[in-house]
């Protein structure tokens, strides 16, 4: 099932660029690029962009529904205004269909078809007609991305700092970053499979405001492991490890991983600042 999750991850990454384009085109740019990011909506079973205002000050939201892989424009009451099907179409054809329908939802097409300011991997299927993943794979994807949302909120509560779980369209990681008492920045999220881990994984790292983290004294994690021999350093918890557990055990395991890694980053004797 993990391979099905990875395949779904890649296909949704590919499709979600169209929501990122809508955000890029119609929202004011932010320095951290957060205006382009997305949200995995477990209640609505969809990937959503951000609210976009029309010239008449009406609100519009572009979403990708995970049950049928179709794009939908919603109004401020979450009612569907327009549907763009994807099945058996190329991404370029879907992009053009969204562009052609923009005036019907109160938006201008100018600029929408322009390339994004970042590039994503060229997946093997990019030139093929869009295929809908099986329902079980989509449910598994929604489960883990929703778990990431839940744990972002839980970490924010643990640290007592604001947290917003967002899906970033460039690397397609669900995550957030926050600074704790001007001492340490904490980054946490769920990433796609890459060469560093070889499977999708939760990640955590610390960014000291002063000095550097020294990892050789960090205690072994009860779940997950430390990555210290790469350009990126931090704690990872592979979904391959997590997927061996019952769903009922996974939330507790991720919470244990988060708590232990966070305490290592924050506690003076474990933090090992070099000032």
PDB file of N, CA, C and O in Angstrom, residues 190-222:
ATOM      1  N   UNK A 190       5.212  16.749   7.038  1.00  0.00           N
ATOM      2  CA  UNK A 190       5.180  15.456   6.351  1.00  0.00           C
ATOM      3  C   UNK A 190       5.639  15.679   4.922  1.00  0.00           C
ATOM      4  O   UNK A 190       5.035  16.465   4.183  1.00  0.00           O
ATOM      5  N   UNK A 191       6.715  15.012   4.537  1.00  0.00           N
ATOM      6  CA  UNK A 191       7.342  15.207   3.233  1.00  0.00           C
ATOM      7  C   UNK A 191       7.069  14.024   2.307  1.00  0.00           C
ATOM      8  O   UNK A 191       6.741  12.917   2.745  1.00  0.00           O
ATOM      9  N   UNK A 192       7.233  14.271   1.010  1.00  0.00           N
ATOM     10  CA  UNK A 192       7.178  13.210   0.018  1.00  0.00           C
ATOM     11  C   UNK A 192       8.414  12.315   0.130  1.00  0.00           C
ATOM     12  O   UNK A 192       9.414  12.678   0.755  1.00  0.00           O
ATOM     13  N   UNK A 193       8.344  11.158  -0.489  1.00  0.00           N
ATOM     14  CA  UNK A 193       9.507  10.284  -0.596  1.00  0.00           C
ATOM     15  C   UNK A 193      10.644  11.036  -1.281  1.00  0.00           C
ATOM     16  O   UNK A 193      10.436  11.751  -2.270  1.00  0.00           O
ATOM     17  N   UNK A 194      11.854  10.878  -0.762  1.00  0.00           N
ATOM     18  CA  UNK A 194      13.037  11.430  -1.423  1.00  0.00           C
ATOM     19  C   UNK A 194      14.212  10.479  -1.223  1.00  0.00           C
ATOM     20  O   UNK A 194      14.087   9.433  -0.579  1.00  0.00           O
ATOM     21  N   UNK A 195      15.374  10.845  -1.768  1.00  0.00           N
ATOM     22  CA  UNK A 195      16.540   9.964  -1.695  1.00  0.00           C
ATOM     23  C   UNK A 195      17.094   9.873  -0.279  1.00  0.00           C
ATOM     24  O   UNK A 195      17.749   8.886   0.065  1.00  0.00           O
ATOM     25  N   UNK A 196      16.854  10.892   0.550  1.00  0.00           N
ATOM     26  CA  UNK A 196      17.416  10.895   1.899  1.00  0.00           C
ATOM     27  C   UNK A 196      16.806   9.798   2.769  1.00  0.00           C
ATOM     28  O   UNK A 196      17.504   9.124   3.517  1.00  0.00           O
ATOM     29  N   UNK A 197      15.481   9.608   2.662  1.00  0.00           N
ATOM     30  CA  UNK A 197      14.789   8.648   3.520  1.00  0.00           C
ATOM     31  C   UNK A 197      14.311   7.422   2.737  1.00  0.00           C
ATOM     32  O   UNK A 197      14.269   6.319   3.263  1.00  0.00           O
ATOM     33  N   UNK A 198      13.947   7.608   1.483  1.00  0.00           N
ATOM     34  CA  UNK A 198      13.505   6.490   0.661  1.00  0.00           C
ATOM     35  C   UNK A 198      12.051   6.134   0.832  1.00  0.00           C
ATOM     36  O   UNK A 198      11.584   5.123   0.301  1.00  0.00           O
ATOM     37  N   UNK A 199      11.305   6.954   1.562  1.00  0.00           N
ATOM     38  CA  UNK A 199       9.867   6.765   1.774  1.00  0.00           C
ATOM     39  C   UNK A 199       9.317   8.113   2.219  1.00  0.00           C
ATOM     40  O   UNK A 199      10.075   8.997   2.649  1.00  0.00           O
ATOM     41  N   UNK A 200       8.003   8.336   2.130  1.00  0.00           N
ATOM     42  CA  UNK A 200       7.434   9.549   2.715  1.00  0.00           C
ATOM     43  C   UNK A 200       7.738   9.561   4.214  1.00  0.00           C
ATOM     44  O   UNK A 200       7.816   8.495   4.855  1.00  0.00           O
ATOM     45  N   UNK A 201       7.866  10.760   4.816  1.00  0.00           N
ATOM     46  CA  UNK A 201       8.291  10.791   6.219  1.00  0.00           C
ATOM     47  C   UNK A 201       7.891  12.107   6.895  1.00  0.00           C
ATOM     48  O   UNK A 201       7.791  13.151   6.260  1.00  0.00           O
ATOM     49  N   UNK A 202       7.659  11.990   8.208  1.00  0.00           N
ATOM     50  CA  UNK A 202       7.559  13.177   9.040  1.00  0.00           C
ATOM     51  C   UNK A 202       8.971  13.682   9.314  1.00  0.00           C
ATOM     52  O   UNK A 202       9.908  12.882   9.468  1.00  0.00           O
ATOM     53  N   UNK A 203       9.106  14.989   9.391  1.00  0.00           N
ATOM     54  CA  UNK A 203      10.412  15.583   9.675  1.00  0.00           C
ATOM     55  C   UNK A 203      10.282  16.626  10.773  1.00  0.00           C
ATOM     56  O   UNK A 203       9.241  17.253  10.950  1.00  0.00           O
ATOM     57  N   UNK A 204      11.358  16.798  11.532  1.00  0.00           N
ATOM     58  CA  UNK A 204      11.464  17.867  12.524  1.00  0.00           C
ATOM     59  C   UNK A 204      12.899  18.349  12.548  1.00  0.00           C
ATOM     60  O   UNK A 204      13.835  17.547  12.496  1.00  0.00           O
ATOM     61  N   UNK A 205      13.075  19.656  12.619  1.00  0.00           N
ATOM     62  CA  UNK A 205      14.414  20.200  12.787  1.00  0.00           C
ATOM     63  C   UNK A 205      14.340  21.485  13.578  1.00  0.00           C
ATOM     64  O   UNK A 205      13.279  22.118  13.658  1.00  0.00           O
ATOM     65  N   UNK A 206      15.458  21.833  14.182  1.00  0.00           N
ATOM     66  CA  UNK A 206      15.537  23.056  14.959  1.00  0.00           C
ATOM     67  C   UNK A 206      16.462  24.065  14.314  1.00  0.00           C
ATOM     68  O   UNK A 206      17.474  23.701  13.699  1.00  0.00           O
ATOM     69  N   UNK A 207      16.095  25.332  14.440  1.00  0.00           N
ATOM     70  CA  UNK A 207      16.898  26.429  13.888  1.00  0.00           C
ATOM     71  C   UNK A 207      17.195  27.412  15.020  1.00  0.00           C
ATOM     72  O   UNK A 207      16.402  28.311  15.299  1.00  0.00           O
ATOM     73  N   UNK A 208      18.336  27.240  15.724  1.00  0.00           N
ATOM     74  CA  UNK A 208      18.646  28.129  16.833  1.00  0.00           C
ATOM     75  C   UNK A 208      18.774  29.575  16.372  1.00  0.00           C
ATOM     76  O   UNK A 208      19.340  29.851  15.313  1.00  0.00           O
ATOM     77  N   UNK A 209      18.234  30.481  17.177  1.00  0.00           N
ATOM     78  CA  UNK A 209      18.402  31.903  16.882  1.00  0.00           C
ATOM     79  C   UNK A 209      19.875  32.287  17.047  1.00  0.00           C
ATOM     80  O   UNK A 209      20.402  33.115  16.309  1.00  0.00           O
ATOM     81  N   UNK A 210      20.544  31.657  18.019  1.00  0.00           N
ATOM     82  CA  UNK A 210      21.976  31.858  18.232  1.00  0.00           C
ATOM     83  C   UNK A 210      22.665  30.498  18.242  1.00  0.00           C
ATOM     84  O   UNK A 210      22.138  29.528  18.783  1.00  0.00           O
ATOM     85  N   UNK A 211      23.850  30.429  17.683  1.00  0.00           N
ATOM     86  CA  UNK A 211      24.621  29.204  17.732  1.00  0.00           C
ATOM     87  C   UNK A 211      24.122  28.137  16.790  1.00  0.00           C
ATOM     88  O   UNK A 211      23.356  28.391  15.862  1.00  0.00           O
ATOM     89  N   UNK A 212      24.574  26.912  17.040  1.00  0.00           N
ATOM     90  CA  UNK A 212      24.242  25.763  16.198  1.00  0.00           C
ATOM     91  C   UNK A 212      23.830  24.588  17.065  1.00  0.00           C
ATOM     92  O   UNK A 212      24.296  24.441  18.198  1.00  0.00           O
ATOM     93  N   UNK A 213      22.986  23.748  16.529  1.00  0.00           N
ATOM     94  CA  UNK A 213      22.686  22.483  17.191  1.00  0.00           C
ATOM     95  C   UNK A 213      23.800  21.487  16.912  1.00  0.00           C
ATOM     96  O   UNK A 213      24.300  21.382  15.793  1.00  0.00           O
ATOM     97  N   UNK A 214      24.183  20.752  17.941  1.00  0.00           N
ATOM     98  CA  UNK A 214      25.162  19.677  17.806  1.00  0.00           C
ATOM     99  C   UNK A 214      24.441  18.377  18.111  1.00  0.00           C
ATOM    100  O   UNK A 214      23.924  18.183  19.205  1.00  0.00           O
ATOM    101  N   UNK A 215      24.396  17.477  17.151  1.00  0.00           N
ATOM    102  CA  UNK A 215      23.509  16.327  17.237  1.00  0.00           C
ATOM    103  C   UNK A 215      24.135  15.085  17.857  1.00  0.00           C
ATOM    104  O   UNK A 215      23.416  14.144  18.194  1.00  0.00           O
ATOM    105  N   UNK A 216      25.443  15.048  18.065  1.00  0.00           N
ATOM    106  CA  UNK A 216      26.042  13.774  18.463  1.00  0.00           C
ATOM    107  C   UNK A 216      25.666  13.346  19.882  1.00  0.00           C
ATOM    108  O   UNK A 216      25.817  12.175  20.231  1.00  0.00           O
ATOM    109  N   UNK A 217      25.161  14.270  20.707  1.00  0.00           N
ATOM    110  CA  UNK A 217      24.730  13.909  22.056  1.00  0.00           C
ATOM    111  C   UNK A 217      23.228  13.638  22.168  1.00  0.00           C
ATOM    112  O   UNK A 217      22.732  13.333  23.259  1.00  0.00           O
ATOM    113  N   UNK A 218      22.511  13.758  21.080  1.00  0.00           N
ATOM    114  CA  UNK A 218      21.059  13.560  21.136  1.00  0.00           C
ATOM    115  C   UNK A 218      20.740  12.099  21.471  1.00  0.00           C
ATOM    116  O   UNK A 218      21.330  11.187  20.892  1.00  0.00           O
ATOM    117  N   UNK A 219      19.809  11.866  22.395  1.00  0.00           N
ATOM    118  CA  UNK A 219      19.433  10.474  22.704  1.00  0.00           C
ATOM    119  C   UNK A 219      18.678   9.840  21.547  1.00  0.00           C
ATOM    120  O   UNK A 219      18.026  10.527  20.757  1.00  0.00           O
ATOM    121  N   UNK A 220      18.766   8.521  21.443  1.00  0.00           N
ATOM    122  CA  UNK A 220      18.025   7.809  20.400  1.00  0.00           C
ATOM    123  C   UNK A 220      16.531   8.044  20.573  1.00  0.00           C
ATOM    124  O   UNK A 220      16.019   8.140  21.696  1.00  0.00           O
ATOM    125  N   UNK A 221      15.829   8.160  19.457  1.00  0.00           N
ATOM    126  CA  UNK A 221      14.386   8.382  19.493  1.00  0.00           C
ATOM    127  C   UNK A 221      13.651   7.066  19.730  1.00  0.00           C
ATOM    128  O   UNK A 221      14.066   6.014  19.238  1.00  0.00           O
ATOM    129  N   UNK A 222      12.558   7.137  20.465  1.00  0.00           N
ATOM    130  CA  UNK A 222      11.752   5.934  20.702  1.00  0.00           C
ATOM    131  C   UNK A 222      11.103   5.456  19.397  1.00  0.00           C
ATOM    132  O   UNK A 222      10.966   4.243  19.170  1.00  0.00           O
TER     133      UNK A 222
END
